[in-house]
Tab-separated table of C-alpha atoms in Angstrom:
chain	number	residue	atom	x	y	z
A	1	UNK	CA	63.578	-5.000	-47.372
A	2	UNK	CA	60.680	-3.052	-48.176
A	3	UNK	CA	61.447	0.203	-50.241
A	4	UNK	CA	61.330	3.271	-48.707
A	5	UNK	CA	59.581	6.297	-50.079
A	6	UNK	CA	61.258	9.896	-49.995
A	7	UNK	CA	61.002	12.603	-47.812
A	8	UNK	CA	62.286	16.181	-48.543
A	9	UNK	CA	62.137	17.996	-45.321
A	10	UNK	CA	62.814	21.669	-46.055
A	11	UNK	CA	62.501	24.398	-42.873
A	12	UNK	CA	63.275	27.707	-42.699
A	13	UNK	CA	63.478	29.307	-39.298
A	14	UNK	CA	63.635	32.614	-39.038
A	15	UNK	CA	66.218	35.008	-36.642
A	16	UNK	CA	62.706	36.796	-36.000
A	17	UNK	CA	59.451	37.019	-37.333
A	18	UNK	CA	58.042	40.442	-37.669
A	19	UNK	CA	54.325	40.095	-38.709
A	20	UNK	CA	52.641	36.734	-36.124
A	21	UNK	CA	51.704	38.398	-33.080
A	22	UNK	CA	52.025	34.969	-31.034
A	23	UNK	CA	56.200	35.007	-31.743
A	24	UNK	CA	58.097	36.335	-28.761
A	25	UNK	CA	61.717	36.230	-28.923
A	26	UNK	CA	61.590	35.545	-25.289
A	27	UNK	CA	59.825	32.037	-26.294
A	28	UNK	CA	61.298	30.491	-29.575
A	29	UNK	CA	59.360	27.746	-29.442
A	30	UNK	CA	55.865	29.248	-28.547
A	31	UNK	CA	54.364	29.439	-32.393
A	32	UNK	CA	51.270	27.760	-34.540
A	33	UNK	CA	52.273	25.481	-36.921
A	34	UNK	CA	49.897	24.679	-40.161
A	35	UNK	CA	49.904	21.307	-41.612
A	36	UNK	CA	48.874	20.181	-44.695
A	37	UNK	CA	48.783	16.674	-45.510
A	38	UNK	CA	47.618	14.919	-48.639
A	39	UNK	CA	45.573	12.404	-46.192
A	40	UNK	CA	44.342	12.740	-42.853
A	41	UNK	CA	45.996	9.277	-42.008
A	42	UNK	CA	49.149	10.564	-41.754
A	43	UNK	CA	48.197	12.422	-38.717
A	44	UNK	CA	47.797	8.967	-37.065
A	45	UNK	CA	50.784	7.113	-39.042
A	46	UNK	CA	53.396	9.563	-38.041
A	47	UNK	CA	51.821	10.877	-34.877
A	48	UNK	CA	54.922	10.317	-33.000
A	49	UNK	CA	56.917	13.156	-34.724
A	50	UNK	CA	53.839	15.164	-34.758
A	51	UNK	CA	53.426	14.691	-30.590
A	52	UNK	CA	57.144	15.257	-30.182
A	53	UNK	CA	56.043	18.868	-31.769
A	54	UNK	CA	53.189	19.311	-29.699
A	55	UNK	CA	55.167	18.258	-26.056
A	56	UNK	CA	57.232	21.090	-27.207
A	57	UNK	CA	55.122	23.748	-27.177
A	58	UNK	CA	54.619	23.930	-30.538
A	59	UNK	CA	50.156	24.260	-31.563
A	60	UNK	CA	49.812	22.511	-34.941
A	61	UNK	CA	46.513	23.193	-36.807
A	62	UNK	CA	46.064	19.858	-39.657
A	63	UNK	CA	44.258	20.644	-42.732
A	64	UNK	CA	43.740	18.624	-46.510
A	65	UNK	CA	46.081	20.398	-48.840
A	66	UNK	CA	43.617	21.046	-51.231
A	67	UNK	CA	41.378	22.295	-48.592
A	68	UNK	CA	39.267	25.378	-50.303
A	69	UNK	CA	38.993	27.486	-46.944
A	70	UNK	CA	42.929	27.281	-46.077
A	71	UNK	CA	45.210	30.708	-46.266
A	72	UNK	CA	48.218	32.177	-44.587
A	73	UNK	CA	47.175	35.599	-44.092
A	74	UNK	CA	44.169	37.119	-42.822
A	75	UNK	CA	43.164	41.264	-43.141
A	76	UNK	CA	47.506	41.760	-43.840
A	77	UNK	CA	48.651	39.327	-40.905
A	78	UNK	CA	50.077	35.995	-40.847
A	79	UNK	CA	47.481	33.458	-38.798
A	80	UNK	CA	50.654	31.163	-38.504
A	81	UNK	CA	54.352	31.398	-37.504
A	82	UNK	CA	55.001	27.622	-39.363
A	83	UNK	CA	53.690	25.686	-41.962
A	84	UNK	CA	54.464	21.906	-42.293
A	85	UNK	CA	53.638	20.295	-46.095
A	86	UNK	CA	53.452	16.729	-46.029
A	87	UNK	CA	52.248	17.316	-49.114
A	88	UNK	CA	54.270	15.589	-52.084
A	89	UNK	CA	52.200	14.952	-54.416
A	90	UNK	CA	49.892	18.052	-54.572
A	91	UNK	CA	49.494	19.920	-57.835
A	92	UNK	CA	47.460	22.909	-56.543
A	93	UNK	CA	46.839	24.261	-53.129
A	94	UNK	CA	43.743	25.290	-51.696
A	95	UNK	CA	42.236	28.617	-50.769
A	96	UNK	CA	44.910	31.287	-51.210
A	97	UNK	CA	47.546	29.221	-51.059
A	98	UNK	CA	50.123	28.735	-53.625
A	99	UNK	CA	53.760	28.530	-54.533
A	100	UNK	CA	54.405	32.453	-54.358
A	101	UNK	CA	52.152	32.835	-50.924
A	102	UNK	CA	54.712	30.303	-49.771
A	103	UNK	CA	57.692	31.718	-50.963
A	104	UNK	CA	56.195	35.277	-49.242
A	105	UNK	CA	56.126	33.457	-45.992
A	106	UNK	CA	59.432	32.484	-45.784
A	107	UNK	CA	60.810	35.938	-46.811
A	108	UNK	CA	58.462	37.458	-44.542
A	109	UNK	CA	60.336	35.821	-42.176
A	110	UNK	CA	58.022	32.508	-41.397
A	111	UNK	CA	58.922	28.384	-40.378
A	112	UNK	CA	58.607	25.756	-43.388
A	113	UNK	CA	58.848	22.182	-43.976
A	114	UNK	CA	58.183	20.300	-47.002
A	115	UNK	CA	58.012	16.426	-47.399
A	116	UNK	CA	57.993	14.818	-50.825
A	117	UNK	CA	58.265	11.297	-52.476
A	118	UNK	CA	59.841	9.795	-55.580
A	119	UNK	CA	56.316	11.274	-56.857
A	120	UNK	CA	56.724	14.624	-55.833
A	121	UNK	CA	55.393	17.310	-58.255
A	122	UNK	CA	56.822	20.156	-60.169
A	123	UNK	CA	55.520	22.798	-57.582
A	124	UNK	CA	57.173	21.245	-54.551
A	125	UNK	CA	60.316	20.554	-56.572
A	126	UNK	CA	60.165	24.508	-57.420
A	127	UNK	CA	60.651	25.268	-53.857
A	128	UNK	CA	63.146	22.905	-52.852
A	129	UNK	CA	65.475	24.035	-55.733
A	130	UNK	CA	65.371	27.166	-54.681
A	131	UNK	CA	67.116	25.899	-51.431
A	132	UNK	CA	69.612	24.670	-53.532
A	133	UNK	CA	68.981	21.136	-53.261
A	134	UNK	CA	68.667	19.013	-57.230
A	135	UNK	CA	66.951	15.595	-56.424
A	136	UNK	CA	67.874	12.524	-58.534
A	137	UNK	CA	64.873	10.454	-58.647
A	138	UNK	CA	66.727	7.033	-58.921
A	139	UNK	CA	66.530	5.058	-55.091
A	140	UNK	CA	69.596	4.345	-53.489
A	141	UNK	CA	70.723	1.673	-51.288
A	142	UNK	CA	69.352	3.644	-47.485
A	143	UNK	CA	65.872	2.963	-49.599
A	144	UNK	CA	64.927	6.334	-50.359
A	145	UNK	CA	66.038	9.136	-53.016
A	146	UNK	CA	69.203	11.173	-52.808
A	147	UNK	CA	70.283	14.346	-53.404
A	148	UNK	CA	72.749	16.160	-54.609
A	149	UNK	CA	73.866	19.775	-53.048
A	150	UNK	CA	74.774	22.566	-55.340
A	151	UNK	CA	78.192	23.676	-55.045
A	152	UNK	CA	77.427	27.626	-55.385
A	153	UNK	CA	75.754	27.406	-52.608
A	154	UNK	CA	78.420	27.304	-49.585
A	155	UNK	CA	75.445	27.441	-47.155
A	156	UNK	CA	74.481	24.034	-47.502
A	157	UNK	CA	76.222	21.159	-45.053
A	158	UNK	CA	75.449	17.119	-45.371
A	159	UNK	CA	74.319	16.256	-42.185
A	160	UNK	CA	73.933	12.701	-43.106
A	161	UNK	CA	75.917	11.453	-45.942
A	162	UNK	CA	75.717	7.807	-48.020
A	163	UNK	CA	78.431	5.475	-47.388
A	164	UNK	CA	81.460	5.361	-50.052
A	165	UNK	CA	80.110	2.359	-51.852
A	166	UNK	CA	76.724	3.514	-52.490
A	167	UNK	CA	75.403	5.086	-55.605
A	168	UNK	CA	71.979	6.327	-56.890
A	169	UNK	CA	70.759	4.698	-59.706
A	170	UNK	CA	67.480	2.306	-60.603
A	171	UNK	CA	67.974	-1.110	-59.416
A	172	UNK	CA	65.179	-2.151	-61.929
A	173	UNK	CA	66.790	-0.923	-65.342
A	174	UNK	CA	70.879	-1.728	-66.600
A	175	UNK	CA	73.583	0.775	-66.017
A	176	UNK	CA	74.698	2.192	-69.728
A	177	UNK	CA	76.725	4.521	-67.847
A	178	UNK	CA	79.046	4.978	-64.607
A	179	UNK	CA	75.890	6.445	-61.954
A	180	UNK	CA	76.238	10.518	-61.371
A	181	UNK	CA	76.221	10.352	-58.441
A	182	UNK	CA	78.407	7.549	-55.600
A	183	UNK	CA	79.794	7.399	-52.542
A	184	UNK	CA	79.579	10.297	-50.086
A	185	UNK	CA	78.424	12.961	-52.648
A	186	UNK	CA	75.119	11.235	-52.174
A	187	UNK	CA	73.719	13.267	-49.210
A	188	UNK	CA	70.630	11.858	-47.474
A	189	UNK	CA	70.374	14.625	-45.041
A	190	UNK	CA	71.358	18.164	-45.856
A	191	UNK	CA	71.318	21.305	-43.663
A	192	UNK	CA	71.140	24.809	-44.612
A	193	UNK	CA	71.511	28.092	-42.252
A	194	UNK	CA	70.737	31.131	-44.351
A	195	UNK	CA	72.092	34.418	-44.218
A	196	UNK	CA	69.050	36.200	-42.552
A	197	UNK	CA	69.223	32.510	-39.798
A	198	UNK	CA	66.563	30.482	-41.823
A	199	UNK	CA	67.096	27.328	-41.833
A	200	UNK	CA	66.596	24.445	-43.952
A	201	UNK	CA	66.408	20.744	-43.004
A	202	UNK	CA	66.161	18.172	-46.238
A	203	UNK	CA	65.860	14.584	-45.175
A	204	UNK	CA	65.696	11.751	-47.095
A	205	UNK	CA	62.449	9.313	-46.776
A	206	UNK	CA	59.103	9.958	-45.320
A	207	UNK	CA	59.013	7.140	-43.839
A	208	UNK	CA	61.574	8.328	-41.332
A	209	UNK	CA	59.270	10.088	-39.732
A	210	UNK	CA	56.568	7.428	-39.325
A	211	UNK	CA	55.522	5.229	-36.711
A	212	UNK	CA	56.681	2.256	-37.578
A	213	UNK	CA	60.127	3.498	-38.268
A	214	UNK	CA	60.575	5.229	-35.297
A	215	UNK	CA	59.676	1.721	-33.398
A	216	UNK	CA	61.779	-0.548	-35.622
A	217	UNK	CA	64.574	-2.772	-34.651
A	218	UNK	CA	67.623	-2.379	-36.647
A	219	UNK	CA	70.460	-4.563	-37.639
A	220	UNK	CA	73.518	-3.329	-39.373
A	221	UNK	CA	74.674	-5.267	-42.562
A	222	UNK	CA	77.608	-7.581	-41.876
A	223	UNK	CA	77.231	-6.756	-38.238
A	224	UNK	CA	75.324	-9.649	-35.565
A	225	UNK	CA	74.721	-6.814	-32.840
A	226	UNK	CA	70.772	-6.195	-33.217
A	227	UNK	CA	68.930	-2.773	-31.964
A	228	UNK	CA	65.886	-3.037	-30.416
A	229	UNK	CA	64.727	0.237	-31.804
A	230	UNK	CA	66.272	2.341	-34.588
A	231	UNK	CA	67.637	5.849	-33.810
A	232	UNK	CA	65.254	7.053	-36.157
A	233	UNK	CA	63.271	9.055	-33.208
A	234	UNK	CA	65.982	10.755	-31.377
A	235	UNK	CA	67.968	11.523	-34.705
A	236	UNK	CA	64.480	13.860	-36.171
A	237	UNK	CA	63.893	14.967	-32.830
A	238	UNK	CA	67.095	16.136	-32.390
A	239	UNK	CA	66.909	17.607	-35.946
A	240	UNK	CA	63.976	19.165	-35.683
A	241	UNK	CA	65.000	21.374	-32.326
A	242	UNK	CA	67.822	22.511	-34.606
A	243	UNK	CA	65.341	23.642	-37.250
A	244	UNK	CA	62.931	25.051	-34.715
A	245	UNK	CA	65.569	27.384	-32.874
A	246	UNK	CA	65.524	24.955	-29.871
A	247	UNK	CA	69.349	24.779	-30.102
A	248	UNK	CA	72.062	27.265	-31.236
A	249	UNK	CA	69.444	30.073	-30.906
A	250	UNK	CA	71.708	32.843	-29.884
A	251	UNK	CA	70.746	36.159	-28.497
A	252	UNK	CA	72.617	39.367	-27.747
A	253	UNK	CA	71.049	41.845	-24.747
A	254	UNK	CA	72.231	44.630	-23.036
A	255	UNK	CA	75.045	45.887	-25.428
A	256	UNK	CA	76.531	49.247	-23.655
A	257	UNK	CA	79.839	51.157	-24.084
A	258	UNK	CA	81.290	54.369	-22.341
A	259	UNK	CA	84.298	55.984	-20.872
A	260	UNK	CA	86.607	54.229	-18.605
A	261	UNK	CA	85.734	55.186	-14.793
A	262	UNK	CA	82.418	55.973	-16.339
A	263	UNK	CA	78.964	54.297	-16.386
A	264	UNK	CA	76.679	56.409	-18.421
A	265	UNK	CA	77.166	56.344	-22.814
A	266	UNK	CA	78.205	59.607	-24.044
A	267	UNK	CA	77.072	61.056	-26.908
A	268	UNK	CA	80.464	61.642	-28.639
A	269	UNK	CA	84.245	60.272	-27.781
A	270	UNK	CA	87.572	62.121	-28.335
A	271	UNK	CA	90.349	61.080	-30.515
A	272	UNK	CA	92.650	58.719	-27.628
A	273	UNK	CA	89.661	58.108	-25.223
A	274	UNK	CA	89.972	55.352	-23.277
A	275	UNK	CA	86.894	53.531	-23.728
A	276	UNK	CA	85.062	50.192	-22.231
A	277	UNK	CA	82.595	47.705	-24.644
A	278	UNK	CA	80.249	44.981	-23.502
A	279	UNK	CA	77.887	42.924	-24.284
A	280	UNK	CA	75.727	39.812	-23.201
A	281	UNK	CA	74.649	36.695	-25.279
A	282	UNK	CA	72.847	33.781	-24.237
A	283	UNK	CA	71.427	30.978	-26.036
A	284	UNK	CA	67.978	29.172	-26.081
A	285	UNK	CA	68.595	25.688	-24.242
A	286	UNK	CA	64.573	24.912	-25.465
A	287	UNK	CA	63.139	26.266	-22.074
A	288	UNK	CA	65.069	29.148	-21.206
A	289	UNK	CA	68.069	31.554	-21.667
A	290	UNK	CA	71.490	29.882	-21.091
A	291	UNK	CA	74.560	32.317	-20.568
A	292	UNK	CA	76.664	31.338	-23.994
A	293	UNK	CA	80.568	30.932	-23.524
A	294	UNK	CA	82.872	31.351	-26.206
A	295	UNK	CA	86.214	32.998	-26.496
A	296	UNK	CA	86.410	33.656	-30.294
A	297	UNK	CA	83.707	36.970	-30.306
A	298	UNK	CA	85.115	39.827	-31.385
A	299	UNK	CA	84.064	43.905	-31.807
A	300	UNK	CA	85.346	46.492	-34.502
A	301	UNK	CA	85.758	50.010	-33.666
A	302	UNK	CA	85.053	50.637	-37.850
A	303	UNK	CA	84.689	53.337	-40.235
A	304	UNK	CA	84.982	52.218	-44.004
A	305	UNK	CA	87.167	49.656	-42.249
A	306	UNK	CA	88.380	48.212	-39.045
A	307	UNK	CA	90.587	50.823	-36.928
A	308	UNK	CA	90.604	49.024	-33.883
A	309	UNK	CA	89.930	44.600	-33.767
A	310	UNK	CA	89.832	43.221	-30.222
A	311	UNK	CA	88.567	39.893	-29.044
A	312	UNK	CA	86.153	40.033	-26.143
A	313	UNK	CA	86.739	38.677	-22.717
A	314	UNK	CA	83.970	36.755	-20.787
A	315	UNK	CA	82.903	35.588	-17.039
A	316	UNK	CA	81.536	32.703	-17.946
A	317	UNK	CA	78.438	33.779	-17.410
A	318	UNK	CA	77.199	35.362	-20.731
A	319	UNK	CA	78.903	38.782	-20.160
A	320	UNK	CA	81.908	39.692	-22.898
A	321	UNK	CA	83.414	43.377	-22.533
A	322	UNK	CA	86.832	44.475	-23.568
A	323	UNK	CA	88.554	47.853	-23.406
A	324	UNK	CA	90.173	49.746	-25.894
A	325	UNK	CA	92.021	53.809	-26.922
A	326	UNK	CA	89.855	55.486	-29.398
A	327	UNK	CA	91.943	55.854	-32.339
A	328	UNK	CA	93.308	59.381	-33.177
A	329	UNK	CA	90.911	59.665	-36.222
A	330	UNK	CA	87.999	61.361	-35.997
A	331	UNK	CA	84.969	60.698	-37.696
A	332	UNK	CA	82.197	58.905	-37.757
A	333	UNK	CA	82.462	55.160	-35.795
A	334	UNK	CA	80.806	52.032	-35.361
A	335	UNK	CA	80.956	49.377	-32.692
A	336	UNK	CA	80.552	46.189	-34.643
A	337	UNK	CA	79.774	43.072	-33.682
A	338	UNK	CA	79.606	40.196	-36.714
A	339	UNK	CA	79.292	36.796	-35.071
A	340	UNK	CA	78.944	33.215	-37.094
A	341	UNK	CA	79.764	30.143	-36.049
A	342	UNK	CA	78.752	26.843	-37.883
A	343	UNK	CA	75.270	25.669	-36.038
A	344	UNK	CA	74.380	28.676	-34.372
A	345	UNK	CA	72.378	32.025	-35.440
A	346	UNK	CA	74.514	34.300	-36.606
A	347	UNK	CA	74.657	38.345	-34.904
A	348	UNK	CA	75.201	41.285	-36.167
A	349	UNK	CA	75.266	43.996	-33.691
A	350	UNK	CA	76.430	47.683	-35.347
A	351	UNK	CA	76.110	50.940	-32.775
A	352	UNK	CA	77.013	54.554	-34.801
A	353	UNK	CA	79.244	57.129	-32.531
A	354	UNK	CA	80.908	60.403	-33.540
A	355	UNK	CA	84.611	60.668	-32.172
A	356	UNK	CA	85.136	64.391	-32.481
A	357	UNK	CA	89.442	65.892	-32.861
A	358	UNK	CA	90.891	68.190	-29.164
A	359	UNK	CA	89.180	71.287	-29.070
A	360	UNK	CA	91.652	74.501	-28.939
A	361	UNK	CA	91.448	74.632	-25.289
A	362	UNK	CA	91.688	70.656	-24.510
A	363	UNK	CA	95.503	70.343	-25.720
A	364	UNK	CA	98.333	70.821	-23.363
A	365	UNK	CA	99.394	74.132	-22.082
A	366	UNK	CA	103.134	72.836	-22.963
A	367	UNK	CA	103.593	70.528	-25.310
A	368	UNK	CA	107.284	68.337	-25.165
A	369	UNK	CA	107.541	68.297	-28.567
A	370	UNK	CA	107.386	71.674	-28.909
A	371	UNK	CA	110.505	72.611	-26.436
A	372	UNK	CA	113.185	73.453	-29.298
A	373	UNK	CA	110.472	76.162	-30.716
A	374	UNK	CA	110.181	77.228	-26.958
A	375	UNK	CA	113.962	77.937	-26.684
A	376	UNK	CA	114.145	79.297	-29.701
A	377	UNK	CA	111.711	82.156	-29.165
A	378	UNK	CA	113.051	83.259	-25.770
A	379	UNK	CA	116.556	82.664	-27.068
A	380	UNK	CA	115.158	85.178	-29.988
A	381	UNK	CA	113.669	87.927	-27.414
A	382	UNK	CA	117.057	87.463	-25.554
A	383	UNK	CA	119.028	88.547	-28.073
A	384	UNK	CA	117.459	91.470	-28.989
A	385	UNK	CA	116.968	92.282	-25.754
A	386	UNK	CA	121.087	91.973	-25.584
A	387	UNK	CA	121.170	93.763	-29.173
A	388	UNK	CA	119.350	96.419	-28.119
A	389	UNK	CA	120.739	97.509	-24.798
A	390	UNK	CA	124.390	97.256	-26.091
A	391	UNK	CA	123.081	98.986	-29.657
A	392	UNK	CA	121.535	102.232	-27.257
A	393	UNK	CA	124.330	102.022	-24.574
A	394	UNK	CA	127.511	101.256	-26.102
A	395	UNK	CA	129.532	104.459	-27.060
């Protein structure tokens, strides 16, 4: 079998992105992609992937990477929400382009992918580390080159891992000594969601995303069952609406609190209120809002730390709400909402709200606690009342 060249696919998606005008959070997938490609024949060799972009709604713009008129940003604005490098072997960008106005895009809040090859240069590899991802340039037995995750970083997941008899090392030259890296700590795809919702995609061959992959037959080793066409197509396609926000995209609308038997917020609670939270999320099904059920949400009434922890309720229908009695601290509050589960944006909802103590005129006239100090100031007056009459009175 012919051997297959690597890919690094890196993207970083963005919860939102602040400075592209054409971004609506309404409309994920309505952005303007650049990509720069080392050859303009790639645009026709992997034109699949790049179609199943464009059917998407996604506008990609295809420049030369060393293309002297190309830039990001134009008087202070981004001209693109994306940028695609197919790229790998590039030493030095065009126009204002370089590894820092890269890194500024993705901070800024911006879309990347970056392909390389077993002859990727130092500037791409710069980037990629910085994901957390080490390549090890030997190939490995799925034809491509491997790569190892870095354990400090808990963020990244192996979405496609090599069997447990594979190890990376150069067929060509003899094995002094046992391979770093075998089995399944060779990952071939990796997937990263960052703490600000970026997201990073690292694949392992560009030629995964070509043509002729994508309409390959495939037959397993050791196995007589033959595939007409490899899942090479639906696998990146299914990847890349991950990366691109087109699924687990979550969203949270309409987030409202007040008193119970009440509709409008108040300004302030009192201490033992009996209050009433909701909220609504949905997620992005790739074409429009979807009401998103799950019964592990929760909200924390907090100050410096959690008074009150309650799990929210839902209809089904994207609504979660839950009811609660203020606690009988005062102070100031927050309604917190800190949602993450594995494949999905992460939210992180926080509303401030004073909870004030009874003023002197809210407490009760009588209190029940208070009846043995009750009895014993009329007993008191009684008995000098008694004292009194019988002191003047008595002869």
């Amino acid at each position: 079998m012919a051997r297959l060249s690597l890919i690094v696919l890196i993207t970083i998606i963005p919860f939102i992105s602040t400075l592209c005008s054409s971004f609506s959070p309404e409309n994920p997938t309505d952005r303007r992609i650049l990509v720069l490609l080392d050859d303009l024949a790639l645009q026709s060799s992997h034109s699949l992937y790049f179609s199943s972009l464009q059917s998407r709604g996604y506008a990609l713009d295809f420049k030369l990477a060393d293309d002297s008129k190309i830039g990001l940003q134009r008087y202070g604005q981004y001209l693109y929400d994306g940028l695609i490098l197919f790229c790998p072997s590039i030493d030095r960008f065009g126009g204002s382009i370089d590894s820092a106005a890269i890194v500024d895009f993705v901070d800024s809040g911006h879309d990347l992918i970056i392909a390389v090859d077993n002859s990727a240069s130092e500037r791409i590899r710069e980037i990629a580390t910085e994901c957390g991802v080490d390549f090890d340039d030997a190939p490995v037995l799925f034809q491509g080159m491997g790569h190892s995750l870095n354990p400090a970083n808990s963020l990244v997941l192996k979405a496609l891992s090599a069997s447990s008899s594979a190890y990376s090392a150069n067929p060509k030259t003899k094995l002094s000594n046992p391979p770093s890296l075998t089995g399944s700590a060779i990952s071939l795809v990796s997937v990263v969601q960052a703490r600000n919702n970026a997201r990073v995609l690292i694949a392992g061959s560009l030629s995964m995303f070509s043509n002729r992959f994508f309409r390959s037959g495939v037959q397993k080793a050791g196995s007589s069952i033959k595939h007409a066409k490899s899942g090479n197509e639906q696998f990146l396609t299914e990847l890349s609406k991950w990366v691109f926000h087109e699924r687990g995209h979550l969203k949270a609308v309409n987030v409202r609190h007040h008193k119970v038997g009440e509709t409008d917020e108040p300004a302030m609670y009192r201490i033992n209120d009996d209050l009433e939270y909701a909220v609504e999320i949905y997620e992005w099904s790739g074409k429009s809002w979807e009401p998103y059920v799950a019964n592990d949400v929760q909200v924390q009434f907090y100050m410096m730390s959690p008074y009150v922890l309650k799990t929210l309720s839902t209809d089904q229908k994207g609504l979660y709400f839950t009811a609660f009695k203020v606690p009988d601290v005062y102070g100031v509050f927050q309604f917190k909402v800190e949602y993450q589960q594995l494949g999905y944006t992460s939210l992180s909802l926080s509303k401030q709200i004073p909870v004030r103590p009874f003023r002197h005129n809210e407490y009760e006239r009588f209190l029940t606690a208070a009846f043995p100090y009750y009895g014993a100031s009329f007993s008191m007056m009684a008995g000098f009342f008694i004292f009194t009459f019988a002191y003047l009175y008595n002869k």
